[in-house]
mmCIF file of C-alpha atoms in Angstrom:
data_model
loop_
_atom_site.group_PDB
_atom_site.id
_atom_site.type_symbol
_atom_site.label_atom_id
_atom_site.label_comp_id
_atom_site.label_asym_id
_atom_site.label_seq_id
_atom_site.Cartn_x
_atom_site.Cartn_y
_atom_site.Cartn_z
ATOM 1 C CA MET A 28 53.250 5.026 -105.757
ATOM 2 C CA PRO A 29 56.513 4.883 -107.725
ATOM 3 C CA ASN A 30 58.582 7.967 -108.392
ATOM 4 C CA ARG A 31 58.013 8.582 -112.107
ATOM 5 C CA LEU A 32 60.680 9.271 -114.713
ATOM 6 C CA THR A 33 60.440 11.908 -117.416
ATOM 7 C CA ILE A 34 61.796 10.051 -120.438
ATOM 8 C CA SER A 35 60.782 6.823 -122.057
ATOM 9 C CA ALA A 36 62.716 3.796 -123.243
ATOM 10 C CA VAL A 37 62.330 0.160 -124.227
ATOM 11 C CA GLY A 38 63.297 -2.570 -121.780
ATOM 12 C CA LEU A 39 66.868 -3.680 -121.184
ATOM 13 C CA LEU A 40 66.135 -7.188 -122.437
ATOM 14 C CA SER A 41 65.046 -5.905 -125.852
ATOM 15 C CA LEU A 42 68.171 -3.755 -126.124
ATOM 16 C CA MET A 43 70.499 -6.626 -125.277
ATOM 17 C CA LEU A 44 68.767 -9.057 -127.632
ATOM 18 C CA SER A 45 68.912 -6.506 -130.440
ATOM 19 C CA SER A 46 72.636 -6.041 -129.819
ATOM 20 C CA ARG A 47 73.305 -9.776 -129.884
ATOM 21 C CA MET A 48 71.443 -10.142 -133.170
ATOM 22 C CA HIS A 49 74.135 -7.932 -134.687
ATOM 23 C CA ALA A 50 76.951 -9.991 -133.068
ATOM 24 C CA GLN A 51 77.966 -7.029 -130.920
ATOM 25 C CA PRO A 52 77.609 -7.603 -127.174
ATOM 26 C CA PRO A 53 76.643 -4.408 -125.337
ATOM 27 C CA ARG A 54 79.657 -2.442 -124.086
ATOM 28 C CA SER A 55 79.745 -0.246 -121.010
ATOM 29 C CA LEU A 56 80.026 3.520 -121.188
ATOM 30 C CA LEU A 57 81.920 5.767 -118.777
ATOM 31 C CA VAL A 58 80.145 9.073 -118.121
ATOM 32 C CA GLU A 59 81.710 11.959 -116.217
ATOM 33 C CA ALA A 60 79.372 14.621 -114.803
ATOM 34 C CA PRO A 61 79.466 17.137 -111.937
ATOM 35 C CA LYS A 62 77.808 14.581 -109.646
ATOM 36 C CA GLY A 63 80.439 11.887 -110.308
ATOM 37 C CA ARG A 64 81.704 9.166 -112.639
ATOM 38 C CA PHE A 65 79.298 6.455 -113.734
ATOM 39 C CA VAL A 66 79.694 3.237 -115.722
ATOM 40 C CA GLY A 67 76.800 1.422 -117.346
ATOM 41 C CA LEU A 68 74.746 0.750 -120.440
ATOM 42 C CA PRO A 69 73.535 3.844 -122.331
ATOM 43 C CA ILE A 70 69.803 3.239 -122.791
ATOM 44 C CA HIS A 71 68.947 6.736 -123.996
ATOM 45 C CA TRP A 72 71.196 9.382 -125.545
ATOM 46 C CA GLY A 73 69.390 12.455 -126.815
ATOM 47 C CA ALA A 74 70.075 16.116 -127.469
ATOM 48 C CA ARG A 75 68.435 17.148 -124.199
ATOM 49 C CA ASP A 76 68.850 14.184 -121.872
ATOM 50 C CA ALA A 77 70.567 10.835 -121.486
ATOM 51 C CA ALA A 78 70.110 7.756 -119.309
ATOM 52 C CA LEU A 79 72.707 5.272 -118.117
ATOM 53 C CA LEU A 80 71.833 1.883 -116.618
ATOM 54 C CA GLU A 81 74.264 0.528 -114.013
ATOM 55 C CA SER A 82 74.913 -3.185 -113.543
ATOM 56 C CA SER A 83 72.921 -2.971 -110.282
ATOM 57 C CA GLY A 84 69.838 -1.875 -112.216
ATOM 58 C CA ARG A 85 70.040 1.723 -111.011
ATOM 59 C CA ILE A 86 69.320 4.343 -113.692
ATOM 60 C CA HIS A 87 71.057 7.708 -113.836
ATOM 61 C CA VAL A 88 69.411 10.458 -115.870
ATOM 62 C CA PHE A 89 71.480 13.425 -117.040
ATOM 63 C CA ASP A 90 70.750 16.692 -118.771
ATOM 64 C CA SER A 91 72.947 16.358 -121.863
ATOM 65 C CA PRO A 92 74.769 19.719 -121.344
ATOM 66 C CA GLU A 93 75.968 18.575 -117.880
ATOM 67 C CA ILE A 94 77.882 15.574 -119.298
ATOM 68 C CA LEU A 95 81.556 16.574 -119.140
ATOM 69 C CA ASN A 96 82.961 13.532 -120.900
ATOM 70 C CA HIS A 97 81.967 10.070 -122.022
ATOM 71 C CA GLN A 98 83.973 7.113 -123.250
ATOM 72 C CA LEU A 99 82.956 3.687 -124.565
ATOM 73 C CA LEU A 100 84.812 0.976 -122.666
ATOM 74 C CA GLU A 101 85.971 -2.446 -123.814
ATOM 75 C CA GLU A 102 84.181 -4.241 -120.975
ATOM 76 C CA VAL A 103 80.896 -5.915 -121.846
ATOM 77 C CA PHE A 104 77.866 -4.782 -119.842
ATOM 78 C CA GLN A 105 76.556 -7.488 -117.530
ATOM 79 C CA PRO A 106 73.820 -7.192 -114.885
ATOM 80 C CA GLN A 107 74.921 -7.887 -111.329
ATOM 81 C CA THR A 108 74.582 -11.442 -110.111
ATOM 82 C CA LEU A 109 72.500 -12.115 -107.016
ATOM 83 C CA GLN A 110 75.677 -12.840 -105.067
ATOM 84 C CA GLN A 111 77.278 -9.542 -106.130
ATOM 85 C CA ALA A 112 74.153 -7.614 -105.190
ATOM 86 C CA ASN A 113 74.053 -9.371 -101.837
ATOM 87 C CA LEU A 114 77.636 -8.421 -100.993
ATOM 88 C CA GLN A 115 77.080 -4.821 -102.106
ATOM 89 C CA LEU A 116 73.908 -4.455 -100.042
ATOM 90 C CA GLN A 117 75.519 -5.915 -96.913
ATOM 91 C CA ALA A 118 78.433 -3.476 -97.222
ATOM 92 C CA GLU A 119 76.011 -0.569 -97.714
ATOM 93 C CA LEU A 120 73.738 -1.384 -94.771
ATOM 94 C CA GLY A 121 76.411 -2.304 -92.230
ATOM 95 C CA SER A 122 76.703 -4.690 -89.310
ATOM 96 C CA GLN A 123 73.282 -3.951 -87.793
ATOM 97 C CA PHE A 124 71.667 -5.613 -90.820
ATOM 98 C CA GLU A 125 71.760 -9.025 -92.437
ATOM 99 C CA THR A 126 71.113 -9.895 -96.078
ATOM 100 C CA LEU A 127 69.961 -12.997 -97.881
ATOM 101 C CA VAL A 128 69.247 -14.195 -101.408
ATOM 102 C CA THR A 129 65.917 -15.875 -102.110
ATOM 103 C CA GLY A 130 64.629 -16.423 -105.635
ATOM 104 C CA PRO A 131 65.104 -13.165 -107.555
ATOM 105 C CA TYR A 132 65.246 -11.168 -104.302
ATOM 106 C CA VAL A 133 68.118 -9.777 -102.267
ATOM 107 C CA ILE A 134 66.645 -8.776 -98.916
ATOM 108 C CA GLY A 135 68.350 -6.622 -96.316
ATOM 109 C CA ALA A 136 66.735 -6.430 -92.868
ATOM 110 C CA PRO A 137 67.707 -5.814 -89.228
ATOM 111 C CA THR A 138 69.761 -8.727 -87.888
ATOM 112 C CA GLY A 139 67.517 -11.668 -87.021
ATOM 113 C CA GLU A 140 64.568 -10.514 -89.147
ATOM 114 C CA SER A 141 65.426 -11.413 -92.742
ATOM 115 C CA ARG A 142 63.771 -14.858 -92.729
ATOM 116 C CA ARG A 143 60.444 -13.323 -91.767
ATOM 117 C CA TRP A 144 60.585 -11.021 -94.767
ATOM 118 C CA GLU A 145 61.827 -13.810 -97.027
ATOM 119 C CA SER A 146 58.591 -15.757 -96.561
ATOM 120 C CA ARG A 147 56.483 -12.626 -97.082
ATOM 121 C CA PHE A 148 58.049 -11.695 -100.426
ATOM 122 C CA ARG A 149 58.330 -15.254 -101.736
ATOM 123 C CA ALA A 150 54.621 -15.824 -101.048
ATOM 124 C CA LEU A 151 53.698 -12.606 -102.828
ATOM 125 C CA LEU A 152 55.872 -13.542 -105.817
ATOM 126 C CA ALA A 153 54.229 -16.970 -106.069
ATOM 127 C CA GLY A 154 50.730 -15.478 -105.927
ATOM 128 C CA TYR A 155 51.580 -12.789 -108.478
ATOM 129 C CA MET A 156 52.992 -15.358 -110.911
ATOM 130 C CA ARG A 157 49.982 -17.637 -110.495
ATOM 131 C CA TYR A 158 47.518 -14.813 -111.158
ATOM 132 C CA CYS A 159 49.360 -13.788 -114.332
ATOM 133 C CA GLU A 160 49.909 -17.316 -115.630
ATOM 134 C CA VAL A 161 46.231 -18.266 -115.196
ATOM 135 C CA ARG A 162 45.371 -15.316 -117.462
ATOM 136 C CA GLY A 163 47.980 -16.169 -120.063
ATOM 137 C CA TRP A 164 50.272 -13.214 -119.344
ATOM 138 C CA SER A 165 53.837 -14.107 -120.207
ATOM 139 C CA LEU A 166 56.301 -12.806 -117.622
ATOM 140 C CA ARG A 167 59.979 -12.273 -118.298
ATOM 141 C CA LYS A 168 62.708 -13.130 -115.822
ATOM 142 C CA PRO A 169 63.950 -9.996 -114.006
ATOM 143 C CA ASP A 170 67.105 -8.601 -115.608
ATOM 144 C CA PHE A 171 68.459 -7.490 -112.230
ATOM 145 C CA PRO A 172 68.282 -8.664 -108.609
ATOM 146 C CA LEU A 173 65.180 -7.350 -106.852
ATOM 147 C CA VAL A 174 66.534 -5.497 -103.841
ATOM 148 C CA VAL A 175 64.244 -5.114 -100.814
ATOM 149 C CA ILE A 176 65.441 -3.068 -97.841
ATOM 150 C CA VAL A 177 63.654 -3.225 -94.485
ATOM 151 C CA MET A 178 64.282 -0.331 -92.128
ATOM 152 C CA PRO A 179 63.803 -0.927 -88.366
ATOM 153 C CA SER A 180 61.707 2.200 -87.761
ATOM 154 C CA ARG A 181 59.611 4.837 -89.465
ATOM 155 C CA THR A 182 62.307 7.473 -88.878
ATOM 156 C CA GLU A 183 65.041 5.392 -90.500
ATOM 157 C CA PHE A 184 62.707 4.517 -93.372
ATOM 158 C CA GLU A 185 62.129 8.199 -94.090
ATOM 159 C CA LEU A 186 65.838 9.062 -93.896
ATOM 160 C CA PHE A 187 66.915 6.198 -96.151
ATOM 161 C CA SER A 188 64.128 6.748 -98.689
ATOM 162 C CA SER A 189 64.821 10.478 -98.815
ATOM 163 C CA ARG A 190 68.474 9.796 -99.652
ATOM 164 C CA GLU A 191 67.398 7.412 -102.417
ATOM 165 C CA LEU A 192 65.214 10.177 -103.863
ATOM 166 C CA GLY A 193 67.937 12.814 -103.742
ATOM 167 C CA GLY A 194 66.722 14.545 -100.582
ATOM 168 C CA LYS A 195 63.005 14.700 -101.375
ATOM 169 C CA GLU A 196 60.576 14.649 -98.453
ATOM 170 C CA ILE A 197 58.709 11.394 -97.865
ATOM 171 C CA PRO A 198 54.903 11.639 -97.483
ATOM 172 C CA GLY A 199 53.799 10.825 -93.947
ATOM 173 C CA ASN A 200 51.266 8.157 -94.945
ATOM 174 C CA LEU A 201 53.716 5.820 -96.710
ATOM 175 C CA ALA A 202 54.742 2.496 -95.195
ATOM 176 C CA GLY A 203 56.763 1.471 -98.219
ATOM 177 C CA MET A 204 58.134 2.755 -101.493
ATOM 178 C CA TYR A 205 59.290 1.371 -104.838
ATOM 179 C CA ILE A 206 61.749 3.659 -106.631
ATOM 180 C CA PRO A 207 62.094 2.970 -110.376
ATOM 181 C CA ARG A 208 65.427 4.771 -110.738
ATOM 182 C CA SER A 209 67.157 2.597 -108.142
ATOM 183 C CA ASN A 210 64.826 -0.375 -108.735
ATOM 184 C CA ARG A 211 64.626 -0.851 -104.969
ATOM 185 C CA CYS A 212 61.668 -1.544 -102.706
ATOM 186 C CA ILE A 213 62.033 0.046 -99.253
ATOM 187 C CA VAL A 214 59.730 -0.759 -96.338
ATOM 188 C CA TYR A 215 59.966 -0.464 -92.578
ATOM 189 C CA HIS A 216 59.663 -2.833 -89.664
ATOM 190 C CA ILE A 217 55.973 -3.518 -89.173
ATOM 191 C CA GLY A 218 56.598 -4.839 -85.661
ATOM 192 C CA ASN A 219 56.791 -1.334 -84.213
ATOM 193 C CA SER A 220 54.238 -0.948 -81.396
ATOM 194 C CA GLU A 221 52.989 2.546 -82.180
ATOM 195 C CA SER A 222 49.346 2.612 -81.076
ATOM 196 C CA THR A 223 48.352 4.953 -83.901
ATOM 197 C CA THR A 224 49.606 2.663 -86.665
ATOM 198 C CA ASN A 225 47.001 1.085 -88.912
ATOM 199 C CA TRP A 226 48.702 -2.234 -89.587
ATOM 200 C CA ALA A 227 46.084 -3.422 -92.074
ATOM 201 C CA ALA A 228 46.810 -0.352 -94.184
ATOM 202 C CA THR A 229 50.540 -0.910 -93.680
ATOM 203 C CA GLU A 230 50.268 -4.444 -95.072
ATOM 204 C CA GLU A 231 48.376 -3.107 -98.082
ATOM 205 C CA THR A 232 51.054 -0.493 -98.738
ATOM 206 C CA ILE A 233 53.905 -3.006 -98.558
ATOM 207 C CA THR A 234 52.081 -5.326 -100.963
ATOM 208 C CA HIS A 235 51.289 -2.380 -103.263
ATOM 209 C CA GLU A 236 54.941 -1.313 -103.525
ATOM 210 C CA ALA A 237 56.205 -4.882 -103.908
ATOM 211 C CA ILE A 238 53.817 -5.391 -106.834
ATOM 212 C CA HIS A 239 55.182 -2.231 -108.458
ATOM 213 C CA GLN A 240 58.655 -3.764 -108.275
ATOM 214 C CA LEU A 241 57.483 -7.067 -109.752
ATOM 215 C CA ALA A 242 55.456 -5.460 -112.538
ATOM 216 C CA TYR A 243 58.357 -3.210 -113.574
ATOM 217 C CA ASN A 244 60.785 -6.143 -113.609
ATOM 218 C CA THR A 245 58.719 -8.873 -115.265
ATOM 219 C CA GLY A 246 57.558 -6.982 -118.351
ATOM 220 C CA LEU A 247 54.136 -5.634 -117.395
ATOM 221 C CA HIS A 248 55.593 -2.113 -117.103
ATOM 222 C CA GLU A 249 58.828 -0.533 -118.324
ATOM 223 C CA ARG A 250 60.804 1.661 -115.933
ATOM 224 C CA LEU A 251 61.522 4.432 -118.451
ATOM 225 C CA PHE A 252 58.287 4.252 -120.423
ATOM 226 C CA GLN A 253 55.430 6.658 -119.741
ATOM 227 C CA ASN A 254 53.088 3.967 -118.469
ATOM 228 C CA PRO A 255 49.600 5.411 -117.798
ATOM 229 C CA LEU A 256 49.123 5.880 -114.069
ATOM 230 C CA TRP A 257 45.705 4.202 -114.108
ATOM 231 C CA LEU A 258 47.445 1.030 -115.292
ATOM 232 C CA VAL A 259 50.440 1.236 -112.920
ATOM 233 C CA GLU A 260 48.513 2.201 -109.787
ATOM 234 C CA GLY A 261 45.421 0.193 -110.646
ATOM 235 C CA LEU A 262 47.414 -3.041 -110.926
ATOM 236 C CA ALA A 263 49.241 -2.507 -107.625
ATOM 237 C CA THR A 264 45.989 -1.549 -105.869
ATOM 238 C CA MET A 265 44.267 -4.641 -107.234
ATOM 239 C CA PHE A 266 46.877 -6.876 -105.546
ATOM 240 C CA GLU A 267 46.249 -5.331 -102.141
ATOM 241 C CA VAL A 268 43.463 -7.930 -101.800
ATOM 242 C CA PRO A 269 44.914 -11.186 -100.352
ATOM 243 C CA ALA A 270 42.607 -13.347 -102.475
ATOM 244 C CA LEU A 271 44.698 -12.387 -105.516
ATOM 245 C CA TYR A 272 48.029 -13.639 -104.194
ATOM 246 C CA ASP A 273 47.294 -16.060 -101.339
ATOM 247 C CA THR A 274 48.461 -19.397 -102.742
ATOM 248 C CA SER A 275 46.934 -21.262 -99.800
ATOM 249 C CA LEU A 276 43.532 -20.625 -101.377
ATOM 250 C CA GLN A 277 42.628 -23.342 -103.848
ATOM 251 C CA ARG A 278 40.292 -21.012 -105.660
ATOM 252 C CA SER A 279 38.620 -17.634 -105.290
ATOM 253 C CA SER A 280 35.679 -15.997 -107.004
ATOM 254 C CA ILE A 281 35.684 -12.615 -108.690
ATOM 255 C CA THR A 282 33.642 -11.389 -105.722
ATOM 256 C CA ASP A 283 36.421 -12.475 -103.345
ATOM 257 C CA ARG A 284 38.924 -10.488 -105.402
ATOM 258 C CA ILE A 285 37.029 -7.173 -105.261
ATOM 259 C CA HIS A 286 38.797 -4.438 -103.288
ATOM 260 C CA ARG A 287 35.965 -3.623 -100.886
ATOM 261 C CA ASP A 288 37.267 -0.227 -99.819
ATOM 262 C CA LYS A 289 37.755 1.021 -103.387
ATOM 263 C CA ALA A 290 34.382 -0.352 -104.498
ATOM 264 C CA ALA A 291 32.705 1.424 -101.570
ATOM 265 C CA GLU A 292 34.371 4.720 -102.520
ATOM 266 C CA LEU A 293 32.888 4.448 -106.015
ATOM 267 C CA GLN A 294 29.280 3.629 -105.152
ATOM 268 C CA GLU A 295 27.895 7.168 -105.455
ATOM 269 C CA LEU A 296 29.774 7.761 -108.701
ATOM 270 C CA LEU A 297 28.514 4.478 -110.155
ATOM 271 C CA LYS A 298 24.973 5.792 -109.754
ATOM 272 C CA GLU A 299 25.811 8.746 -112.044
ATOM 273 C CA PRO A 300 25.850 7.227 -115.535
ATOM 274 C CA LYS A 301 26.780 10.504 -117.270
ATOM 275 C CA LEU A 302 29.773 11.380 -115.079
ATOM 276 C CA LEU A 303 31.612 8.045 -115.053
ATOM 277 C CA PRO A 304 32.212 7.863 -118.850
ATOM 278 C CA ASP A 305 33.792 11.327 -118.869
ATOM 279 C CA LEU A 306 36.069 10.426 -115.973
ATOM 280 C CA LEU A 307 37.210 7.184 -117.608
ATOM 281 C CA HIS A 308 37.935 9.097 -120.817
ATOM 282 C CA SER A 309 40.090 11.554 -118.883
ATOM 283 C CA MET A 310 41.959 8.698 -117.134
ATOM 284 C CA VAL A 311 42.921 7.169 -120.467
ATOM 285 C CA ASP A 312 43.864 10.579 -121.920
ATOM 286 C CA SER A 313 46.184 11.731 -119.136
ATOM 287 C CA ASP A 314 47.266 11.347 -115.501
ATOM 288 C CA GLN A 315 45.796 14.706 -114.493
ATOM 289 C CA LEU A 316 43.122 13.273 -112.189
ATOM 290 C CA TYR A 317 45.827 11.747 -109.977
ATOM 291 C CA ARG A 318 47.042 15.275 -109.251
ATOM 292 C CA GLN A 319 43.593 16.839 -108.920
ATOM 293 C CA GLN A 320 41.624 14.160 -107.039
ATOM 294 C CA PRO A 321 44.054 11.377 -106.034
ATOM 295 C CA ASN A 322 41.614 9.341 -103.925
ATOM 296 C CA LEU A 323 39.096 9.211 -106.749
ATOM 297 C CA ALA A 324 41.792 8.474 -109.305
ATOM 298 C CA TYR A 325 43.154 5.521 -107.306
ATOM 299 C CA ALA A 326 39.679 4.033 -106.949
ATOM 300 C CA LEU A 327 38.895 4.491 -110.643
ATOM 301 C CA GLY A 328 42.279 3.110 -111.707
ATOM 302 C CA TRP A 329 41.623 0.026 -109.600
ATOM 303 C CA ALA A 330 38.144 -0.414 -111.111
ATOM 304 C CA MET A 331 39.475 -0.155 -114.666
ATOM 305 C CA VAL A 332 42.313 -2.621 -114.153
ATOM 306 C CA PHE A 333 40.158 -5.008 -112.129
ATOM 307 C CA TYR A 334 37.438 -5.223 -114.773
ATOM 308 C CA LEU A 335 39.846 -5.535 -117.702
ATOM 309 C CA ALA A 336 42.148 -8.054 -116.013
ATOM 310 C CA GLU A 337 39.251 -10.228 -114.877
ATOM 311 C CA ARG A 338 36.879 -9.963 -117.847
ATOM 312 C CA MET A 339 39.259 -9.221 -120.750
ATOM 313 C CA PRO A 340 42.664 -10.686 -119.764
ATOM 314 C CA THR A 341 43.830 -11.366 -123.342
ATOM 315 C CA GLU A 342 42.965 -7.856 -124.491
ATOM 316 C CA PHE A 343 44.529 -6.430 -121.324
ATOM 317 C CA TYR A 344 47.846 -8.134 -122.075
ATOM 318 C CA ASP A 345 47.652 -6.935 -125.681
ATOM 319 C CA TYR A 346 47.190 -3.391 -124.377
ATOM 320 C CA ILE A 347 50.352 -3.684 -122.281
ATOM 321 C CA GLY A 348 52.294 -4.958 -125.285
ATOM 322 C CA ARG A 349 51.153 -2.094 -127.506
ATOM 323 C CA GLN A 350 52.668 0.431 -125.110
ATOM 324 C CA ARG A 351 56.042 -1.314 -125.035
ATOM 325 C CA THR A 352 56.410 -1.136 -128.814
ATOM 326 C CA ARG A 353 56.374 2.673 -128.822
ATOM 327 C CA GLY A 354 59.920 2.999 -127.457
ATOM 328 C CA PHE A 355 61.550 6.435 -127.249
ATOM 329 C CA GLN A 356 58.741 8.882 -127.819
ATOM 330 C CA GLU A 357 56.187 10.939 -125.962
ATOM 331 C CA TYR A 358 53.008 9.041 -125.142
ATOM 332 C CA THR A 359 50.418 11.603 -126.202
ATOM 333 C CA ALA A 360 46.711 11.665 -125.351
ATOM 334 C CA GLY A 361 45.970 10.581 -128.904
ATOM 335 C CA ASP A 362 48.377 7.644 -128.643
ATOM 336 C CA ARG A 363 46.893 6.621 -125.317
ATOM 337 C CA GLN A 364 43.363 6.663 -126.720
ATOM 338 C CA TRP A 365 44.439 4.760 -129.851
ATOM 339 C CA ASP A 366 46.115 1.967 -127.883
ATOM 340 C CA PHE A 367 43.118 1.626 -125.572
ATOM 341 C CA ARG A 368 40.529 1.512 -128.350
ATOM 342 C CA THR A 369 42.607 -0.845 -130.517
ATOM 343 C CA ALA A 370 43.375 -3.324 -127.744
ATOM 344 C CA PHE A 371 39.907 -3.451 -126.191
ATOM 345 C CA GLN A 372 37.823 -2.667 -129.293
ATOM 346 C CA MET A 373 35.838 -0.106 -127.347
ATOM 347 C CA SER A 374 36.136 3.405 -126.004
ATOM 348 C CA PRO A 375 36.624 4.276 -122.318
ATOM 349 C CA GLU A 376 33.051 5.568 -122.360
ATOM 350 C CA GLN A 377 31.814 2.119 -123.421
ATOM 351 C CA LEU A 378 33.691 0.569 -120.513
ATOM 352 C CA ALA A 379 31.700 2.605 -117.975
ATOM 353 C CA PRO A 380 28.421 0.596 -117.989
ATOM 354 C CA GLN A 381 30.333 -2.673 -117.718
ATOM 355 C CA ILE A 382 32.151 -1.461 -114.600
ATOM 356 C CA GLN A 383 28.842 -0.278 -113.220
ATOM 357 C CA ARG A 384 27.223 -3.693 -113.696
ATOM 358 C CA LEU A 385 30.143 -5.433 -111.978
ATOM 359 C CA LEU A 386 30.604 -3.123 -108.988
ATOM 360 C CA LEU A 387 27.355 -1.264 -108.316
ATOM 361 C CA ILE A 388 25.604 -2.516 -105.203
ATOM 362 C CA ASP A 389 21.822 -2.117 -105.355
#
């Protein structure tokens, strides 16, 4: 699950294109604050908060009163190249690690292990692109290098991830993490021989977090937009099933692509026709269920995304596009309902019986 941001914004690509239309290439801004000096592209500048995008893709969010000084520089803002990101990551990780560039990825792993992870992430990227292209979903090229960091142990994964999150504690059940503010995906060495490790679940988690990174960098989500959690988590959960991304498979059926564990969790609920519509309505309205009943919310989010992506792919892509057009504003319950009903031409309640017909096992 990605660490969520509190403000919303349009994507970098839209900002840069808009700037070029006015013959003014985007210039970098220097911001001085108690936590340091930062240079990047100002992507939000409000009375209460501001956000600065570094060339690495990292986002810094400030409370406006804490900004001591800011100055527009002459230098034009440019995203890091893959080679620049590679050199920076190698210097950060040190001599016990090696880095490589492959496609849009810059991967850092313990020395001697990077090629193994290269094949894993390239295969996932190929499967993700194929799934989207078959459904007519246009993907944009990532604006920044996609940094993946592999830690050699669970302990080092927790320490590194905690630093990335500003000292926050890492939940004990995570095997990987995508962090929108840094735009990094962090996983740990799955070769550890701990007898209590569930490696099947570990593989699912790594895939889940890698899909978050891809979706946030190819235009299906926006890193500073208030994307509904059912959409964000449902999409990543859907790709935990190998049949969705395994390019060695010539074809797969919709039955092959069902997440068996999530479908099993929903069977009792699917037999309650009055309860499911209310729950789907609440999922579209807000993210509250993820805080109250996370296991149920993850299963329902998967079911919603799975049905809509498989049965209504054109409408699903339209729904994603409607969210992006809202830009800098709060995404209210009313807005969320409006976008859902307009894109799919039905209410969440009307979606319930269709999910039941697809997933209910007699």
